PDB file of C-alpha atoms in Angstrom:
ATOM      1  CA  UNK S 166      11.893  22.780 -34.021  1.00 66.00           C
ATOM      2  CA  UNK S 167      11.797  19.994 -31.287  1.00 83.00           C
ATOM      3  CA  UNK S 168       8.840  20.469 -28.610  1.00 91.00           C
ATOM      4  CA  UNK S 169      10.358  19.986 -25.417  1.00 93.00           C
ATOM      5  CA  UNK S 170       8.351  18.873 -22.180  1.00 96.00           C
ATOM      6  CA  UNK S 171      10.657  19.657 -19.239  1.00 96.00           C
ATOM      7  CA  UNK S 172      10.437  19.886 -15.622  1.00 98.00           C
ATOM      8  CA  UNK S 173      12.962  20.911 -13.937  1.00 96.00           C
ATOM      9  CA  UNK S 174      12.501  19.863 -11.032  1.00 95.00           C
ATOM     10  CA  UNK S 175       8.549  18.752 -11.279  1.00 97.00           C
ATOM     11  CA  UNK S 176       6.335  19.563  -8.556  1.00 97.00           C
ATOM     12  CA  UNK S 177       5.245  15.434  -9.155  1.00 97.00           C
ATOM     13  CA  UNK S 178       6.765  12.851 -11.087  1.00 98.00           C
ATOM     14  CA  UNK S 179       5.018   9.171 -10.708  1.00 98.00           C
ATOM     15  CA  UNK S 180       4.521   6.250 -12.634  1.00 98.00           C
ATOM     16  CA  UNK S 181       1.273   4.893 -12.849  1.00 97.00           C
ATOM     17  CA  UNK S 182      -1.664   3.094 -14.633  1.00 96.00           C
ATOM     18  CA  UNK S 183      -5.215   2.802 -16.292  1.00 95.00           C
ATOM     19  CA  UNK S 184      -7.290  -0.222 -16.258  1.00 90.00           C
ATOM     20  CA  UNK S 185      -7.592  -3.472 -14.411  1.00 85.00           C
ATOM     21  CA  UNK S 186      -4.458  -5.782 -13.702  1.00 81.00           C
ATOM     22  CA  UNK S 187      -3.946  -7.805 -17.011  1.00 79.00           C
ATOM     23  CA  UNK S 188      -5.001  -5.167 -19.297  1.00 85.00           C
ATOM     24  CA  UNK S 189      -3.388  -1.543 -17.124  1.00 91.00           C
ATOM     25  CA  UNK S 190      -2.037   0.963 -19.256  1.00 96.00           C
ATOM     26  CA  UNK S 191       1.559   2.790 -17.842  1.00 97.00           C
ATOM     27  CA  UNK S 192       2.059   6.194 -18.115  1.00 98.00           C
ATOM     28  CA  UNK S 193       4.749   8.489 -16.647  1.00 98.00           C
ATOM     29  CA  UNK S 194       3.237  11.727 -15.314  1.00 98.00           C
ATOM     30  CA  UNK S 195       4.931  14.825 -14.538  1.00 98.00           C
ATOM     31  CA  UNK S 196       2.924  17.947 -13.033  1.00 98.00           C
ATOM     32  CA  UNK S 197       3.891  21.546 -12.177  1.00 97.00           C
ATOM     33  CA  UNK S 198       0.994  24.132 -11.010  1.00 95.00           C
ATOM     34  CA  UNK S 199      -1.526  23.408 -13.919  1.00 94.00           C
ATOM     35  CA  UNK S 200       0.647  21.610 -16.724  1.00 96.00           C
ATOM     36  CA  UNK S 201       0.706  18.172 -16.781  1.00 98.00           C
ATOM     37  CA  UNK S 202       2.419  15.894 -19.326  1.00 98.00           C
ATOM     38  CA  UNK S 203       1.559  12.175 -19.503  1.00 98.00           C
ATOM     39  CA  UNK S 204       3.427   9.822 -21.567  1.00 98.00           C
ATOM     40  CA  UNK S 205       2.570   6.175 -22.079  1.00 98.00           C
ATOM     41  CA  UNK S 206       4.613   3.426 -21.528  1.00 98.00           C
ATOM     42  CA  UNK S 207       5.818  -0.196 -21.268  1.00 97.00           C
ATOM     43  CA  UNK S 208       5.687  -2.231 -17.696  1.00 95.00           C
ATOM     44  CA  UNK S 209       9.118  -3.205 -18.594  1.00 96.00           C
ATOM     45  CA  UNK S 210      10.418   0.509 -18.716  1.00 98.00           C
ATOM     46  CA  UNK S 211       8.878   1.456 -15.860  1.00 97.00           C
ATOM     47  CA  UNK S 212      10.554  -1.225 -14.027  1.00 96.00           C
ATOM     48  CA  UNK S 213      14.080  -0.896 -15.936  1.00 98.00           C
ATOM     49  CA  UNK S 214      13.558   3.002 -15.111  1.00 98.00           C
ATOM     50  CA  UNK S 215      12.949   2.621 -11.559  1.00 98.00           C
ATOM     51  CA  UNK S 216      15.831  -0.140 -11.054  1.00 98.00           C
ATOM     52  CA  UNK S 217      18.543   1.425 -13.417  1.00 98.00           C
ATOM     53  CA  UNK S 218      17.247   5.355 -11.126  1.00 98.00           C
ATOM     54  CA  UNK S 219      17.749   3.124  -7.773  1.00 97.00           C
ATOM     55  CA  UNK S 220      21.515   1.821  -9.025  1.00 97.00           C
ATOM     56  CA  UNK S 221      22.465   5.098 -10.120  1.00 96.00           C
ATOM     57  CA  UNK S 222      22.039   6.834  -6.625  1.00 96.00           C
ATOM     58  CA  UNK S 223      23.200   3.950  -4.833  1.00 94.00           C
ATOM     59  CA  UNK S 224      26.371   4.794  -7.831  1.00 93.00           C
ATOM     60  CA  UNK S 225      26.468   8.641  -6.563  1.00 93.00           C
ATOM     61  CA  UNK S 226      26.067   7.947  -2.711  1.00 90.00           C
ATOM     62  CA  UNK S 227      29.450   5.903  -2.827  1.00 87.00           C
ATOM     63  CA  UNK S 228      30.717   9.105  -4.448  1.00 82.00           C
ATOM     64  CA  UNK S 229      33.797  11.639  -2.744  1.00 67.00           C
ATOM     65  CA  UNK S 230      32.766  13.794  -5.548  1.00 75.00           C
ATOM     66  CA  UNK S 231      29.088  14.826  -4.469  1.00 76.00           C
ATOM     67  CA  UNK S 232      28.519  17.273  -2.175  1.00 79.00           C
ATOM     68  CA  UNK S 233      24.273  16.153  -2.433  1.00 79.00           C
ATOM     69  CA  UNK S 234      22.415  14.256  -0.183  1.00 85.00           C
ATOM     70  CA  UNK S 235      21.231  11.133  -1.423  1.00 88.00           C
ATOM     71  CA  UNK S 236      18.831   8.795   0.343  1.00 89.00           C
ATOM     72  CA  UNK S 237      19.546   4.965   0.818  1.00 88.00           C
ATOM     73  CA  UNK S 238      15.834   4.905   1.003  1.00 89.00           C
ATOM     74  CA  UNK S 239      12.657   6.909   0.050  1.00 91.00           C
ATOM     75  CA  UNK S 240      12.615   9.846   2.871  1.00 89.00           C
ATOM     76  CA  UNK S 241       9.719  10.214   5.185  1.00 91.00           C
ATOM     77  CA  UNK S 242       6.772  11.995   4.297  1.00 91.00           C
ATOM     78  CA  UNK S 243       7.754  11.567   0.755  1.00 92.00           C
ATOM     79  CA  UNK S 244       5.230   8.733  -0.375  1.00 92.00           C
ATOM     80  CA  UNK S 245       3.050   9.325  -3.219  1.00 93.00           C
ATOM     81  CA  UNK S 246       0.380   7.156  -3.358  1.00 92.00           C
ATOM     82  CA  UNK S 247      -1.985   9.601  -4.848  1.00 95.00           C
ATOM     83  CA  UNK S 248      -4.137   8.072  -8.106  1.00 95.00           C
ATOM     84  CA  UNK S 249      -2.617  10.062 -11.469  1.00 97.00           C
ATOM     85  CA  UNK S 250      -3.564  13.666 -12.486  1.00 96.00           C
ATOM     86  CA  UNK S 251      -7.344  13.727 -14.144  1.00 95.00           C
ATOM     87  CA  UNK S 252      -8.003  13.633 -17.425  1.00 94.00           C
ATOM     88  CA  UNK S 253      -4.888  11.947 -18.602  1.00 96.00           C
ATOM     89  CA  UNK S 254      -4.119  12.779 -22.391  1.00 96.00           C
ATOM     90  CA  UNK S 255      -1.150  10.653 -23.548  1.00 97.00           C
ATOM     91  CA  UNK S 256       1.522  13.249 -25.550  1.00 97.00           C
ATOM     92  CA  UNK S 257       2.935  10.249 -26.909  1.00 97.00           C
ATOM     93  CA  UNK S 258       4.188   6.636 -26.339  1.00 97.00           C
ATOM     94  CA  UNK S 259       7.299   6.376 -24.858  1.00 97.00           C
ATOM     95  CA  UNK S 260      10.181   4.353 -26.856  1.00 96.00           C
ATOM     96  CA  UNK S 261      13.644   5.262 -25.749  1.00 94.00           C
ATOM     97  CA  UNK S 262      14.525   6.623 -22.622  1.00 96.00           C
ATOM     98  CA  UNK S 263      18.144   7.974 -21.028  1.00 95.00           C
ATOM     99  CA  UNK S 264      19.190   8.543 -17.355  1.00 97.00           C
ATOM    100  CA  UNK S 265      22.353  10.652 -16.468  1.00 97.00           C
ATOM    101  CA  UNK S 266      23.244  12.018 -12.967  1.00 96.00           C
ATOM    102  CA  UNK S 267      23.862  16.081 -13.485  1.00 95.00           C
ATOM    103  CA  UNK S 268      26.876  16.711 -11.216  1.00 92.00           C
ATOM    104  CA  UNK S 269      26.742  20.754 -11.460  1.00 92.00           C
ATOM    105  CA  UNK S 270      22.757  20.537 -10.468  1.00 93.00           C
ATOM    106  CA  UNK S 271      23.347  17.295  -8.380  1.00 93.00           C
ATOM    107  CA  UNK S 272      19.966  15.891 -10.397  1.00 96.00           C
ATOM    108  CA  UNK S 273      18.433  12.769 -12.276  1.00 97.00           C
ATOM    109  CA  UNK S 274      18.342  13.843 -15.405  1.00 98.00           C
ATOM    110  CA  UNK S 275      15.260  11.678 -17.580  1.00 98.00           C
ATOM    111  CA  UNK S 276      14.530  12.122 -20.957  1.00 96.00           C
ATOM    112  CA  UNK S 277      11.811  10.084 -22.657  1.00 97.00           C
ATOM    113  CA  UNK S 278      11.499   9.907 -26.757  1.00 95.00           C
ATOM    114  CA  UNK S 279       8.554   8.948 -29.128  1.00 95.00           C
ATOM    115  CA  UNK S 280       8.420   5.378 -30.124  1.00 95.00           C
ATOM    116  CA  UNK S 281       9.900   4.968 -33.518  1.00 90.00           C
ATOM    117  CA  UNK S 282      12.299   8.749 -32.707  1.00 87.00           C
ATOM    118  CA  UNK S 283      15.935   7.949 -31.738  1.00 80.00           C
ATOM    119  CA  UNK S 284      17.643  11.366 -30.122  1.00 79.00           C
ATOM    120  CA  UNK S 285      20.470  12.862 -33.059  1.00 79.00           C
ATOM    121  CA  UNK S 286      23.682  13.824 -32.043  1.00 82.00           C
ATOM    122  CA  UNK S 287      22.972  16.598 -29.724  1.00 79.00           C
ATOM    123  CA  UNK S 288      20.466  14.536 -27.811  1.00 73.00           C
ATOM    124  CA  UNK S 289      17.358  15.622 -29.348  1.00 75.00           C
ATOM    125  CA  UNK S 290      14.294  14.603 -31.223  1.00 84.00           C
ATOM    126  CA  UNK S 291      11.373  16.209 -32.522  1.00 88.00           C
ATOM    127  CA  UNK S 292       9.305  15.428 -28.885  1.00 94.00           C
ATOM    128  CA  UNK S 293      10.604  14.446 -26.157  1.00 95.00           C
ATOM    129  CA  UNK S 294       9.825  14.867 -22.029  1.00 97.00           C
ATOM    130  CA  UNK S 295      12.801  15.947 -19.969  1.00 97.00           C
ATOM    131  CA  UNK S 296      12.477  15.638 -16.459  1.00 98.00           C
ATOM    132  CA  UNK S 297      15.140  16.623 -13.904  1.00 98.00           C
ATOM    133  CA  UNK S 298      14.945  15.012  -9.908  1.00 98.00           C
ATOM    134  CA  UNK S 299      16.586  16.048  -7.114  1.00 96.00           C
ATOM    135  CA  UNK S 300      17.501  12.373  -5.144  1.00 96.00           C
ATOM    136  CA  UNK S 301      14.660  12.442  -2.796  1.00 96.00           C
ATOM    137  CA  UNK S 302      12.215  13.007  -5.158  1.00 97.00           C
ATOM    138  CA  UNK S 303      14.044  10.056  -7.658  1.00 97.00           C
ATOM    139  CA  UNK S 304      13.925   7.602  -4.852  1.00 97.00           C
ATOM    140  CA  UNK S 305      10.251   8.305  -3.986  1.00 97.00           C
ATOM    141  CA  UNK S 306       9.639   7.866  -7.794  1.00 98.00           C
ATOM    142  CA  UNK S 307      11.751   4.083  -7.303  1.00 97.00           C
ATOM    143  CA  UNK S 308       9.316   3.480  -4.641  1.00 97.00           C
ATOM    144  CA  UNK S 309       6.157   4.340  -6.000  1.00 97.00           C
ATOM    145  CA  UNK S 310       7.130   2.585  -9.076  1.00 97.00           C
ATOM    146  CA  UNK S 311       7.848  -0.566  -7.277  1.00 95.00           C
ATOM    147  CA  UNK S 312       3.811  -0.555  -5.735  1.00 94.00           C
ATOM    148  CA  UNK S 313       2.456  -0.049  -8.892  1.00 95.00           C
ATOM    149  CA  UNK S 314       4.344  -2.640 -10.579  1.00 92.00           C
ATOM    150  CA  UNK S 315       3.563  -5.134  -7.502  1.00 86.00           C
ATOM    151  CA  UNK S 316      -0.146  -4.100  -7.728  1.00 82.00           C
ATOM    152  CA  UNK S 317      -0.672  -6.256 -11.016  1.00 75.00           C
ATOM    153  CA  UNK S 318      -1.862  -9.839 -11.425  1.00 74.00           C
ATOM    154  CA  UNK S 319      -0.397 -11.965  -8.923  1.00 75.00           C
ATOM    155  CA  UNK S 320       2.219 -15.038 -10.275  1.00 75.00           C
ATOM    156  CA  UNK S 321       2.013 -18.042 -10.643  1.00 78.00           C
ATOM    157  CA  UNK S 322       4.376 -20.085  -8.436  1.00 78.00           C
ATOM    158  CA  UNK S 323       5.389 -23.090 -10.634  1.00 77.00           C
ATOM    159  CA  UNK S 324       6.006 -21.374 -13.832  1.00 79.00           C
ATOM    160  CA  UNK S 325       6.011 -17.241 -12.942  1.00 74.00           C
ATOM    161  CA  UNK S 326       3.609 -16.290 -15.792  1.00 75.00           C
ATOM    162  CA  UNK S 327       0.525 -13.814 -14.703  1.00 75.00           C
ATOM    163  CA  UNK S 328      -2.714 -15.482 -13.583  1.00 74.00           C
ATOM    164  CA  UNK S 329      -5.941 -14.270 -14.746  1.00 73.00           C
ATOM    165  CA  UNK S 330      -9.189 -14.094 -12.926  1.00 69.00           C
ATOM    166  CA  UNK S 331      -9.984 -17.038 -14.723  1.00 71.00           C
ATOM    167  CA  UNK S 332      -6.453 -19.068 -14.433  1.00 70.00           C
ATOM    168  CA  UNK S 333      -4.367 -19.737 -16.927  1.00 71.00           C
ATOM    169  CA  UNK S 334      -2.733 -22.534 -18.894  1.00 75.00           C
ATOM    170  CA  UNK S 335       0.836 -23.737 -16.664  1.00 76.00           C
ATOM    171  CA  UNK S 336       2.961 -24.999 -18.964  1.00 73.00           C
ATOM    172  CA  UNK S 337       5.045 -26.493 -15.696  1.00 69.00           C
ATOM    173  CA  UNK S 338       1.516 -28.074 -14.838  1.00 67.00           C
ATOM    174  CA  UNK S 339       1.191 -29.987 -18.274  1.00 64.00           C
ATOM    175  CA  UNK S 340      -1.226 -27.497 -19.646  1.00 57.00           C
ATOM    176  CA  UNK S 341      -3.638 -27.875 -16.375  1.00 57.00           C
ATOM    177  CA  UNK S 342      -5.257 -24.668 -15.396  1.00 57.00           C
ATOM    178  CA  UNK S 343      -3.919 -23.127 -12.002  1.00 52.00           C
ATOM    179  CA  UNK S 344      -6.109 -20.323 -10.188  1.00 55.00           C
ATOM    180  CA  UNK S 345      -4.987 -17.612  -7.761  1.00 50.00           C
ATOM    181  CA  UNK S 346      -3.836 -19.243  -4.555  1.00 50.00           C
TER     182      UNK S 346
END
């Protein structure tokens, strides 16, 4: 028996972190009423996640077939800049994750699986978080993603690696410390 966490649609679905830029911890959060689910995560899928969600309404705008409404941009009013749900309990770590458009419900469809748990043949594992966005709500998730992802350590400009409070070691700078411009 699989234990399912699904929202469908969530009353708030953000990415977000824990911790100071270098050493933040991602989670994906999904509330409705009183439940909350938080799942931890990877910088990289949250920013594969919110680029791959951004191409695949930009995909169903250009669309005949689609009677939804589907924002070139996050909507007004929409912005969720609101710190994550207190006290954050991590269900699990996020490994795999798919994205499908449903066409009947006119929805994101996002399902998240334990690190190490593949989905079988009927698209299931033993945990997994299921969350289902109506296009607004997906592109305001893109954009919120974006900030947080843009709120880490700033880059270097000769060789692109984070800089630490302290600097860091530029290889393109023959092992010379740079500092924050």
């Amino acid at each position: 028996m699989s234990i399912v966490h699904g929202f469908d649609p969530p009353e708030r679905f953000v990415a977000g972190t824990v911790g100071e830029p270098g050493s933040r911890t991602f989670f994906l959060q999904a509330r409705d009423g009183a439940r909350v689910v938080s799942v931890a995560v990877e910088k990289e899928q949250v920013a594969a996640l919110a680029e791959r969600i951004d191409e695949l309404l930009d995909e169903v705008m250009n669309e005949a077939s689609t009677d939804a409404v589907v924002p070139a941009v996050e909507p007004v009013g929409m912005s969720d800049d609101a710190p994550l749900e207190q006290p954050i309990v991590e269900e699990f770590r996020g490994g795999t994750m798919t994205l499908s458009w449903d066409p009947d419900d006119e929805r994101v469809v996002i399902e998240v699986f334990p690190v190490g748990e593949e989905p079988d043949e009927n698209g299931e594992a033993a945990e997994m978080l299921v969350v289902r966005l109506e296009p607004a709500a997906a592109r305001s998730f893109v954009a919120r993603a974006a900030k947080v992802l843009g709120a880490g350590r700033p880059d270097c400009p000769f060789c692109g690696q984070p800089i630490d409070p302290e600097g860091h070691l530029c290889v393109r700078a023959n092992g010379f410390k740079r500092r924050d411009p």
